[in-house]
Each structure stands twice: as structure tokens, then as C-alpha cells.
PDB file of C-alpha atoms in Angstrom:
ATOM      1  CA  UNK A 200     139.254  -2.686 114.063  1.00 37.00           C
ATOM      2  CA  UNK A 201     140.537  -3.033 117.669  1.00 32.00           C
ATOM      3  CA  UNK A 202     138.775  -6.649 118.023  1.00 33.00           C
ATOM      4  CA  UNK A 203     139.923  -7.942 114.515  1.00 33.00           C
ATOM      5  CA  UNK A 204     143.723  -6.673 116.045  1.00 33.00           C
ATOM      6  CA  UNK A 205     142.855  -9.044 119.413  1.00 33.00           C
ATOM      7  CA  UNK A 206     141.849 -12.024 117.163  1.00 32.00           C
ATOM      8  CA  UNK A 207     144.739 -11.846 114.944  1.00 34.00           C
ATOM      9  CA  UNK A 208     147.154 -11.614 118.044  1.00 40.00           C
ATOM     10  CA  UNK A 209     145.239 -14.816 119.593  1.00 40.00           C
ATOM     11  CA  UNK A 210     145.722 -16.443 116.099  1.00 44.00           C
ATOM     12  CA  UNK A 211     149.359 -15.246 115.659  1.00 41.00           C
ATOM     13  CA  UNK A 212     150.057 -16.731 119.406  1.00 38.00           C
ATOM     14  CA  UNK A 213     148.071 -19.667 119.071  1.00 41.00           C
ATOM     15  CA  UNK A 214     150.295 -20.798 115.671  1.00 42.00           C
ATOM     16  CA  UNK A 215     153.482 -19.581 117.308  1.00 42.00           C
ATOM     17  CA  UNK A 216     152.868 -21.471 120.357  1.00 42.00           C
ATOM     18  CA  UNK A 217     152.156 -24.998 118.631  1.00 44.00           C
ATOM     19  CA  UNK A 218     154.978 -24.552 116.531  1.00 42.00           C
ATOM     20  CA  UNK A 219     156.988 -23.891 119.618  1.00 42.00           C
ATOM     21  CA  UNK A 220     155.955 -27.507 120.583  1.00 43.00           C
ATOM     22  CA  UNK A 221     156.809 -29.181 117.356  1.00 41.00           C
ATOM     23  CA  UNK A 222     160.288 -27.940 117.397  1.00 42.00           C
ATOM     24  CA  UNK A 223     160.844 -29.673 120.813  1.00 37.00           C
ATOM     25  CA  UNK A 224     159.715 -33.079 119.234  1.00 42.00           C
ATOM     26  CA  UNK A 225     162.627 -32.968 116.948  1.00 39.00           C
ATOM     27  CA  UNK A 226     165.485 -34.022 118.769  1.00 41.00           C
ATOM     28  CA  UNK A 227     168.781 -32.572 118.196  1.00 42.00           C
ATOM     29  CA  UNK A 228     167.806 -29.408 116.060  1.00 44.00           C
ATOM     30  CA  UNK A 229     168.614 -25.784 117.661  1.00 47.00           C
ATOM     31  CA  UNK A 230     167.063 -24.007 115.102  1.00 47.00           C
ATOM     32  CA  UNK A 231     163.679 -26.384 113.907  1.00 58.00           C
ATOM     33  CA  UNK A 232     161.762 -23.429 112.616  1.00 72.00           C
ATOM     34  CA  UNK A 233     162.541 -21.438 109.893  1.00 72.00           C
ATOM     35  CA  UNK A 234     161.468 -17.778 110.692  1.00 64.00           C
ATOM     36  CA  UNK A 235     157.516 -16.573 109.915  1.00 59.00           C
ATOM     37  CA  UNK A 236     158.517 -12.987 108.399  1.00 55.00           C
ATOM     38  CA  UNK A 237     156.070 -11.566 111.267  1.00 56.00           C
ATOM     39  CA  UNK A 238     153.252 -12.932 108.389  1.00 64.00           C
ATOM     40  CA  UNK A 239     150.308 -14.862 109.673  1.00 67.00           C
ATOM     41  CA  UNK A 240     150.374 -16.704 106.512  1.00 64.00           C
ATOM     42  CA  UNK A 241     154.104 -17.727 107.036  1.00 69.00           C
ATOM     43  CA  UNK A 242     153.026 -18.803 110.466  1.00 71.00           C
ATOM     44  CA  UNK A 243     150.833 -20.926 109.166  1.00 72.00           C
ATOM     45  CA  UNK A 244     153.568 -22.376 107.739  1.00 75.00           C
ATOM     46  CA  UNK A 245     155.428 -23.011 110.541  1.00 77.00           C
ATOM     47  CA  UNK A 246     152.458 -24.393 112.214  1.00 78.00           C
ATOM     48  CA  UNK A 247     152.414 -27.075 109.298  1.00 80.00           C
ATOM     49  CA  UNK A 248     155.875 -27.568 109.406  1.00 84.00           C
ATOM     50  CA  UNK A 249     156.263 -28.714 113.055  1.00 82.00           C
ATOM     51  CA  UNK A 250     152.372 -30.791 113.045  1.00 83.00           C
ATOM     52  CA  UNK A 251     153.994 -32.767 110.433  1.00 82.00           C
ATOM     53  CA  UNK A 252     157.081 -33.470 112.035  1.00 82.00           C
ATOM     54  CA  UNK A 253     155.570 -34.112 115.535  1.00 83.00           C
ATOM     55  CA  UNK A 254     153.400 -36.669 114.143  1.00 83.00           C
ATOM     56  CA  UNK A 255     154.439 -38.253 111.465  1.00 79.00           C
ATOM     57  CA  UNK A 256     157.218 -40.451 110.568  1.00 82.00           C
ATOM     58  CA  UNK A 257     161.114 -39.481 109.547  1.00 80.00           C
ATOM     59  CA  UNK A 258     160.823 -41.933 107.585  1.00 80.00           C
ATOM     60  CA  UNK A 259     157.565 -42.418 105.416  1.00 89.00           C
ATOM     61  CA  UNK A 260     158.173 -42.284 101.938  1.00 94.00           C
ATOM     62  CA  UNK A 261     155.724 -41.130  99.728  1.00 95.00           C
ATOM     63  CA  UNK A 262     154.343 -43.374  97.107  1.00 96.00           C
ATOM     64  CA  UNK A 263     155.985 -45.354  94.174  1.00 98.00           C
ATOM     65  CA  UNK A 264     154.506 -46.913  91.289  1.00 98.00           C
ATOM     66  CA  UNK A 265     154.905 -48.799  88.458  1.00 98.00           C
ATOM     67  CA  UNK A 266     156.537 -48.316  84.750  1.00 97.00           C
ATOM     68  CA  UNK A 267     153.259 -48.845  83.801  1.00 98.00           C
ATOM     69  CA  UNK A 268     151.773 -45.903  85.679  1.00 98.00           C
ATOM     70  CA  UNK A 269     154.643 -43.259  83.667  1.00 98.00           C
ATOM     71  CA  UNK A 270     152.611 -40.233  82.357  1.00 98.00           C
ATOM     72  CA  UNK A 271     153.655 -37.572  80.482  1.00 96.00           C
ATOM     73  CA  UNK A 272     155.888 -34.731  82.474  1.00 96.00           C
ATOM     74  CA  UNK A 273     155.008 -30.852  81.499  1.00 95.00           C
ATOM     75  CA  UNK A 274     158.286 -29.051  81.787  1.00 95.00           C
ATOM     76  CA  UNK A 275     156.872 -25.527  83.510  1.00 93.00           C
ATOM     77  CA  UNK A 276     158.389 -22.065  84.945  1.00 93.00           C
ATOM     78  CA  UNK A 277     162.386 -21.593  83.408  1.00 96.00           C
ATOM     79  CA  UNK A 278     162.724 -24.201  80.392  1.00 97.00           C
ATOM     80  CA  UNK A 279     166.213 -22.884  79.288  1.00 98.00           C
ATOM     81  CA  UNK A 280     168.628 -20.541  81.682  1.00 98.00           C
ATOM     82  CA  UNK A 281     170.716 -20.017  78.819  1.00 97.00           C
ATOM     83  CA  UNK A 282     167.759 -18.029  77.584  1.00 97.00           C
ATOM     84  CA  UNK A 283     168.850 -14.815  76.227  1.00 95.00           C
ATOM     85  CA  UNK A 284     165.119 -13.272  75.788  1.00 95.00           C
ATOM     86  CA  UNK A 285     164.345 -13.973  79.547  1.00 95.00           C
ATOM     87  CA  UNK A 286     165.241 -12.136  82.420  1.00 93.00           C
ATOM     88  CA  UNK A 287     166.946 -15.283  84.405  1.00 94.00           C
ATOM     89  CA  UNK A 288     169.439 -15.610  81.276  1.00 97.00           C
ATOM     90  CA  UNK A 289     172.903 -17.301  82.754  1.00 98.00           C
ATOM     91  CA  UNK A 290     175.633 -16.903  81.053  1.00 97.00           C
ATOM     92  CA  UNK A 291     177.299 -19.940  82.584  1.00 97.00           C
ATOM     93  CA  UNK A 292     174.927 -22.120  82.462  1.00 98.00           C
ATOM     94  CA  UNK A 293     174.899 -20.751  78.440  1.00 98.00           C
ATOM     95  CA  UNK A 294     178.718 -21.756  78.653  1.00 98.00           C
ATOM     96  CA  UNK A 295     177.917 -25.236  80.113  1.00 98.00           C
ATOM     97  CA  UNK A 296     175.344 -25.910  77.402  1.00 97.00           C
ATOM     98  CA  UNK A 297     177.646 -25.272  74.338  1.00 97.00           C
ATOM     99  CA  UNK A 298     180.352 -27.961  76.135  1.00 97.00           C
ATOM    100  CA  UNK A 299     177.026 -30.617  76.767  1.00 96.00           C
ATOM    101  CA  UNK A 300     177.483 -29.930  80.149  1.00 97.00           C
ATOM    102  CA  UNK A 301     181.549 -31.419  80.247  1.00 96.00           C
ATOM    103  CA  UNK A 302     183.136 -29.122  82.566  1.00 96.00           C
ATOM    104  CA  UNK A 303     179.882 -28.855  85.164  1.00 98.00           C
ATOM    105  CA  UNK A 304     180.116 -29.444  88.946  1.00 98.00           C
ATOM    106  CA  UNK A 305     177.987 -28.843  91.723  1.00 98.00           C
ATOM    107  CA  UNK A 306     179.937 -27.030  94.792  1.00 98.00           C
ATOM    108  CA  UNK A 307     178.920 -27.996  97.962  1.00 98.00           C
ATOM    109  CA  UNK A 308     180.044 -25.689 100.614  1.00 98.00           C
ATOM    110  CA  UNK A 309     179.198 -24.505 104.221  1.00 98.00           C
ATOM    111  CA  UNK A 310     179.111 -26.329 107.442  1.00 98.00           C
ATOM    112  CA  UNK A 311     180.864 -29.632 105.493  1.00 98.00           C
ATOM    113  CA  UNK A 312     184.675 -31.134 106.368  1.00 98.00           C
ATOM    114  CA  UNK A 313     185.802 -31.450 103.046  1.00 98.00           C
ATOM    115  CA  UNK A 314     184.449 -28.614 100.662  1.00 98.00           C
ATOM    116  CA  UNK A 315     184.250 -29.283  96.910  1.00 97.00           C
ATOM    117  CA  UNK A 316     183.066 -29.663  93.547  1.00 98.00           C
ATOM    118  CA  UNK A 317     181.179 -32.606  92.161  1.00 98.00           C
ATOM    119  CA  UNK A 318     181.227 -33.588  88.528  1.00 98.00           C
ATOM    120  CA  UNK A 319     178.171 -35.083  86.867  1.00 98.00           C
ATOM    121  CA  UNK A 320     180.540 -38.319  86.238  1.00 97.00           C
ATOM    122  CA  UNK A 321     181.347 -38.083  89.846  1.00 98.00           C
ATOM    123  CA  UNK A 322     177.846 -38.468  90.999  1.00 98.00           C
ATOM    124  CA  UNK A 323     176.742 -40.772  89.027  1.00 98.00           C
ATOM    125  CA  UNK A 324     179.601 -43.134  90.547  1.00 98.00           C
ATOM    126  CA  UNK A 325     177.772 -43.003  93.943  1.00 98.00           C
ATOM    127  CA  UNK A 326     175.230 -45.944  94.483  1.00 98.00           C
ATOM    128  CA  UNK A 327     172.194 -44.794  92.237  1.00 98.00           C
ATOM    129  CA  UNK A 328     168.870 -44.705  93.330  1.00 98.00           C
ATOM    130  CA  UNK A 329     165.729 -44.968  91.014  1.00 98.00           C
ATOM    131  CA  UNK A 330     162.391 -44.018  91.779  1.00 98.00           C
ATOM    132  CA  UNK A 331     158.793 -44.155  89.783  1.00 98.00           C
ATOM    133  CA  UNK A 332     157.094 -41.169  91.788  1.00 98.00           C
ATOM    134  CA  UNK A 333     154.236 -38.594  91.247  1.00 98.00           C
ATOM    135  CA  UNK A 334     155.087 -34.721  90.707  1.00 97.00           C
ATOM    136  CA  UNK A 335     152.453 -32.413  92.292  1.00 95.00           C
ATOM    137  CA  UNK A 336     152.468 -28.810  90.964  1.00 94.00           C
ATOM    138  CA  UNK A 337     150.995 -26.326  92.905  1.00 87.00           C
ATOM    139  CA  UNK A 338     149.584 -25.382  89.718  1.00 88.00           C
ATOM    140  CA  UNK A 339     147.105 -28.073  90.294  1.00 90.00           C
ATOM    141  CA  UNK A 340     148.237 -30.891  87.532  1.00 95.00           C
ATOM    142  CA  UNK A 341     150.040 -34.065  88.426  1.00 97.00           C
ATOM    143  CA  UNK A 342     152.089 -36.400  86.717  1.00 98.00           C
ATOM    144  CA  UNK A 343     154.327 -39.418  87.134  1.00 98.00           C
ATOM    145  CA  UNK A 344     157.584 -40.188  86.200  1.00 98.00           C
ATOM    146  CA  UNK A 345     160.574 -42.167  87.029  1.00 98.00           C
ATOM    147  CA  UNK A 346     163.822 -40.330  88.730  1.00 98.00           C
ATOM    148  CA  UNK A 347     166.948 -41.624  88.810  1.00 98.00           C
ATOM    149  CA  UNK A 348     169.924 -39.917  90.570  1.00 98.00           C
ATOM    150  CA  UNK A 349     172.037 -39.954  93.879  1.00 98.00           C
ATOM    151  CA  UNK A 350     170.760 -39.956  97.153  1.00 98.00           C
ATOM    152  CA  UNK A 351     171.408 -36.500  98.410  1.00 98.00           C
ATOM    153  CA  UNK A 352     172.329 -38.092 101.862  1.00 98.00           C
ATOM    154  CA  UNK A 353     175.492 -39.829 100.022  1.00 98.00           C
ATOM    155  CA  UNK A 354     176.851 -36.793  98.585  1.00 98.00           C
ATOM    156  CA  UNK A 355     176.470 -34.954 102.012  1.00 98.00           C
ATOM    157  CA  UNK A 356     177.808 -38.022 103.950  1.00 98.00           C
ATOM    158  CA  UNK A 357     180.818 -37.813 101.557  1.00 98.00           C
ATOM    159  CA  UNK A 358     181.494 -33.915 102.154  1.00 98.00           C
ATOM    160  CA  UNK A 359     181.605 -34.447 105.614  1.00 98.00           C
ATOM    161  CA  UNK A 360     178.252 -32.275 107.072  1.00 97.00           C
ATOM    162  CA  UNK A 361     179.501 -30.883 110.631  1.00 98.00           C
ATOM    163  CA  UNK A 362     176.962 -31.379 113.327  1.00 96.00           C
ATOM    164  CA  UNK A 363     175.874 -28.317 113.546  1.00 96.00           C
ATOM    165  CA  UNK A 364     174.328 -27.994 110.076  1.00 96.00           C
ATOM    166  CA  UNK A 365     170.477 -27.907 110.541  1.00 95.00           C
ATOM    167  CA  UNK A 366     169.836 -26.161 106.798  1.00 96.00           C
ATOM    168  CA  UNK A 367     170.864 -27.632 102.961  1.00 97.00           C
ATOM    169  CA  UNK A 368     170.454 -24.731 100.678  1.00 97.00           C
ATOM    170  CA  UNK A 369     170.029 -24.396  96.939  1.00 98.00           C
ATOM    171  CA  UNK A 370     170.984 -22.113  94.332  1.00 98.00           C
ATOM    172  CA  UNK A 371     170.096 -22.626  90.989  1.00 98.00           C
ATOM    173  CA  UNK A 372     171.352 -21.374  87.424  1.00 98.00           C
ATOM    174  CA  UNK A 373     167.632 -18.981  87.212  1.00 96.00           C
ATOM    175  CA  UNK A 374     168.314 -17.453  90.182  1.00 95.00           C
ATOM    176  CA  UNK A 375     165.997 -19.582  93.112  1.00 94.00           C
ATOM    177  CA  UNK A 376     167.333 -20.295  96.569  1.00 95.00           C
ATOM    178  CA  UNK A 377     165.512 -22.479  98.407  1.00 94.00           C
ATOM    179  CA  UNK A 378     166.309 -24.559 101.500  1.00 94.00           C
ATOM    180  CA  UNK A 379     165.303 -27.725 103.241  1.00 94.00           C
ATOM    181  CA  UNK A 380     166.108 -29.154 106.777  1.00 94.00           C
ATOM    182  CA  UNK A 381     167.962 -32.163 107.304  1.00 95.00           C
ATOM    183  CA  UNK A 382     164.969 -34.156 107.831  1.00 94.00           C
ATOM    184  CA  UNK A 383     164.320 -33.647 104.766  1.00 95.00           C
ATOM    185  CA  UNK A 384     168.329 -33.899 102.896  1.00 97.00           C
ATOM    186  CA  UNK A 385     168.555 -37.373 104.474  1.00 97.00           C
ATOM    187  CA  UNK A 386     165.144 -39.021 103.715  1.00 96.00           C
ATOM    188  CA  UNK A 387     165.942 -41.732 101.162  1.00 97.00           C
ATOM    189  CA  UNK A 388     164.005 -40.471  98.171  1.00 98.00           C
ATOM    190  CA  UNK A 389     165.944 -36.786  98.378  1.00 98.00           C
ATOM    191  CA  UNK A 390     167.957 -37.630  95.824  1.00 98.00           C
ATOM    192  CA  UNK A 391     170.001 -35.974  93.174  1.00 99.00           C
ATOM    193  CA  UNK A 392     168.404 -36.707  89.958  1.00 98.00           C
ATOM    194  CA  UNK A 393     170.543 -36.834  86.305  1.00 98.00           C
ATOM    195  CA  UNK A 394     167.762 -38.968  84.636  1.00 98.00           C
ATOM    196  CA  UNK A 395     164.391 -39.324  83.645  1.00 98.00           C
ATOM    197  CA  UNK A 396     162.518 -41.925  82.566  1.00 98.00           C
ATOM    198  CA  UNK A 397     165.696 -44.131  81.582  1.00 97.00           C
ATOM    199  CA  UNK A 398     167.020 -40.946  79.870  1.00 97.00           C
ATOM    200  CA  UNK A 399     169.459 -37.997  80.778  1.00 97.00           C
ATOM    201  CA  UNK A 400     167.890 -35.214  82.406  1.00 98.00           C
ATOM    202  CA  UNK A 401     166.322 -33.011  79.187  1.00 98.00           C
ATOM    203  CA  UNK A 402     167.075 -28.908  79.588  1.00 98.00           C
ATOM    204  CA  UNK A 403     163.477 -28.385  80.100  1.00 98.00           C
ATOM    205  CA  UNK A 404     163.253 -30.507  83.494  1.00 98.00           C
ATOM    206  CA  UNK A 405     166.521 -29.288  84.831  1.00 98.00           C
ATOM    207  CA  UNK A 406     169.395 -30.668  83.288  1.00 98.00           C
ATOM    208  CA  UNK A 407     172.097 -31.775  84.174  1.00 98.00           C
ATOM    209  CA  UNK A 408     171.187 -31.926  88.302  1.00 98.00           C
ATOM    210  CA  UNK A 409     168.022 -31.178  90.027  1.00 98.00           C
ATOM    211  CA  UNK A 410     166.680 -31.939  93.431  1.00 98.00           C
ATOM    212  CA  UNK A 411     164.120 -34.578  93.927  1.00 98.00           C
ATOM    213  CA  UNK A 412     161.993 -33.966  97.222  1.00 98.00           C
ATOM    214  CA  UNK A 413     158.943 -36.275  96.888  1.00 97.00           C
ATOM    215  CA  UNK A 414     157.521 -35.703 100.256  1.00 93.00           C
ATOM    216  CA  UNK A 415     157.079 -31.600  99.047  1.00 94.00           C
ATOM    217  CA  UNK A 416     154.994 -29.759  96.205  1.00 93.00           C
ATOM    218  CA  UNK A 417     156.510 -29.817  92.517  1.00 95.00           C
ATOM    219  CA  UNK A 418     158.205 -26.760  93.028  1.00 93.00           C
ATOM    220  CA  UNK A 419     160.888 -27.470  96.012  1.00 95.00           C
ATOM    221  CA  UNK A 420     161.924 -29.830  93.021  1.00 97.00           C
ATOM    222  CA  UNK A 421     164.347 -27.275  92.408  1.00 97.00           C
ATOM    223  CA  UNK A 422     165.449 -27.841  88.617  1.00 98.00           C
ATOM    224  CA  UNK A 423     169.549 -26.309  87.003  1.00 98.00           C
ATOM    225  CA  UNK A 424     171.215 -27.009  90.617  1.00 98.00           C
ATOM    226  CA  UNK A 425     174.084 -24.722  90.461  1.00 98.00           C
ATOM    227  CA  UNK A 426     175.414 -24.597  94.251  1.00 98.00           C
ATOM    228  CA  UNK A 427     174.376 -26.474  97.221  1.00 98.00           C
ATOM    229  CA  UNK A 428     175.479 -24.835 101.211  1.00 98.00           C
ATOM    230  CA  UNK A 429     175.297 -26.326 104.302  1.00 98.00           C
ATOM    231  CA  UNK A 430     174.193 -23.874 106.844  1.00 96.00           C
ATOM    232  CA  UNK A 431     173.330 -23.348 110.350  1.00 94.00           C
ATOM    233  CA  UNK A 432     171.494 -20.251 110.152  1.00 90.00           C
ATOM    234  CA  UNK A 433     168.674 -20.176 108.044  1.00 87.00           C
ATOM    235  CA  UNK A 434     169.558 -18.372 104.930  1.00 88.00           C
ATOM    236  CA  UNK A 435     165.761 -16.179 104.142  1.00 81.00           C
ATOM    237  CA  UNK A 436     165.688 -16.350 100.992  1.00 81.00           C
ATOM    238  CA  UNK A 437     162.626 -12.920 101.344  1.00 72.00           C
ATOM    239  CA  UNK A 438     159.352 -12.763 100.687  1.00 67.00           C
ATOM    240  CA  UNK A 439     158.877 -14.927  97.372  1.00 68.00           C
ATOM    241  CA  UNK A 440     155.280 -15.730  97.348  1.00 73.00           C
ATOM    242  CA  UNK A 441     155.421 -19.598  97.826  1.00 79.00           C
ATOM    243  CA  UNK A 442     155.402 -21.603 101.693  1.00 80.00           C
ATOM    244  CA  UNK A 443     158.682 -22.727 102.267  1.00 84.00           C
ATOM    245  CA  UNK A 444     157.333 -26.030 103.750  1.00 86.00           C
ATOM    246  CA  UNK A 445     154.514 -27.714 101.259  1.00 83.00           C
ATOM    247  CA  UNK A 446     154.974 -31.506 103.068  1.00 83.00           C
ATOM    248  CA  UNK A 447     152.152 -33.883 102.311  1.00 71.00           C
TER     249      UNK A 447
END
């Protein structure tokens, strides 16, 4: 028992120390690395986290393809928060879905200049972007589709983030909260998404607003955006189950 404690402690140093060293390769951040919940899987994490951004580009994007190429989407995990029979069940996002979604905007709050709420009419005025990219679920299954929305580094551009942001967090109508760093919030293919696949967004894939974050697994997708806050501090969101950083 006392040598599996030793090798564990090595282990828990080693990926603590070489995630040290990626947060000094990103320049300008105070607080790179989320925290590790004193978990050697979470660790792990963090050791992926900072290998990824000490070697690889700000700025890859992850692949595109053609119309052609479009395969069918499964909608999986919440389908409906207006779902009465489900735990999750929002009443205001209930409300928003009698009205077709009229009187819906997305607050975004926190570490921004100019606080406020965005209407879906009001996004969709900002330069659109669309994109034909592939959705991998951590589930195992991919698929391809074709997103169109706002970049999320307009909208944050627009509210005015204050240099000392270093997190974007999101709340949704089911009751996730989830966070990305700015790395991610300003890459070109973050984006805001209100359509799919020349449509508006369906219920079942997030409607009206959901996040688009191609260079992470399906599920930091996060669908029913509700609120998005600018932070400093990273807001820990506990223990859910899932890495906080799935980059590929």
C-alpha cells in the first residue's frame, strides 16, 4: 500500500509539474489551469489541457467538409427542457416555447463593459458564420452537419470583455454549466449557432442558441444557452463525471 501511495504522488507531481509548464506557454493568462479537484484523473486533464496548448496552434481549425458529406444528426441527452416528466423541466424555457421563442435573450454578464441581453434577431444581425463540421460524441458515434450562427468572439467583442477575463461560462435551460477559456471563446469556429443544416435550430439540438466548439467532444456543444458570464475565477462547476477539456 505504502509503494502504490509513492507512485501515485510521483504521478500526481509529474502531471502537476508539466502542466505547470504549459500554463507559462500561454502568454497573458494568470489563471491557465482550471483546478484538478485533488483527482489524478482531473490531473490528467490538466496535463492534456496545457500539452495541447504548448504545442499546438491558437489557431488550427478543425476540419470542414462538404454539403455533400451532411449525415444525419442524433439529437441525444435533454431533447425538450420544457419537459414536464423529466427532472431538468424549465419552466421558462416552457414559457419561451409557447411564444416560438419571441421574447428570448441570452444575458451576457461578468467581467464585460457593457452588460446585456441579446435577442435571437439581434444575433443574427452580427456577420454570420457557416460551417459544415463533424460532431464527436463521447458516446462513440459521429456525424456531420452544417452550423450556422455568430462567432462567439463578435458577441464578446461587442459586450466589451475586460482584460482580466480568462473564463466564458455557460448556463443552460437543463441545468449544465460549463466553461471554456478564451482560447477557446475567440477561435473562429466558436460560434453561436441558430441553424442547422439551412434550417432554424430544431428543440431537440438546442434551440434557439447553442454553443458550437469544434475543436472539443460533442458534449462542450452545450445545447438551450440560457446565460453566458465572463469570469476571472474559474467558476467549478463540481465533480460531474465528464473532463472539462476534451481538445482534439
Amino acid at each position: 500500500m505504502k509503494k502504490r501511495q509513492q507512485i501515485i504522488t510521483r504521478r500526481a507531481a509529474l502531471t502537476t509539474g508539466v502542466a505547470a509548464l504549459g500554463a507559462l506557454l500561454i502568454p497573458g493568462c494568470k489563471q491557465p489551469m482550471p483546478p484538478n479537484y485533488g483527482n489524478i484523473l482531473r490531473m490528467g486533464d490538466n496535463f492534456t489541457y496545457a500539452a495541447h496548448r504548448a504545442l499546438l496552434s491558437k489557431k488550427s481549425l478543425a476540419k470542414e467538409y462538404n454539403f455533400s458529406d451532411i449525415s444525419s444528426m442524433p439529437a441525444t441527452g435533454t431533447i425538450n427542457p420544457a419537459d414536464t416528466s423529466k427532472e431538468y423541466f424549465s419552466e421558462s424555457y416552457d414559457k419561451h416555447l409557447r411564444t416560438g421563442f419571441e421574447n428570448w435573450q441570452l444575458p451576457v454578464e461578468g467581467l464585460v463593459a457593457r452588460p446585456g441581453n441579446y435577442s435571437l434577431n439581434q444575433l443574427k444581425r452580427f456577420s454570420p458564420r457557416t460551417q459544415i463540421t463533424r460532431h464527436t460524441c463521447e458516446e462513440g458515434w459521429t456525424a456531420i452537419a452544417e452550423w450556422t450562427g455568430v462567432p462567439l468572439r463578435m458577441v464578446l467583442e461587442h459586450a466589451g470583455i475586460m482584460p482580466k477575463a480568462r473564463w466564458v461560462n455557460f448556463y443552460s435551460y437543463d441545468g449544465w454549466l460549463d466553461s471554456i477559456d478564451l482560447i477557446d471563446a475567440f477561435h473562429p469556429q466558436t460560434i453561436l449557432a441558430y441553424g442547422m443544416n439551412g434550417k432554424n435550430l430544431s428543440i431537440p439540438h438546442g434551440a434557439p442558441v447553442r454553443l458550437r466548439l469544434e475543436r472539443q467532444i460533442g458534449f462542450k456543444s452545450m445545447k438551450y444557452l440560457e446565460k453566458i458570464v465572463v469570469s476571472e475565477e474559474y467558476i467549478d462547476p463540481g465533480d460531474i463525471g465528464w473532463a472539462w477539456y476534451n481538445g482534439f
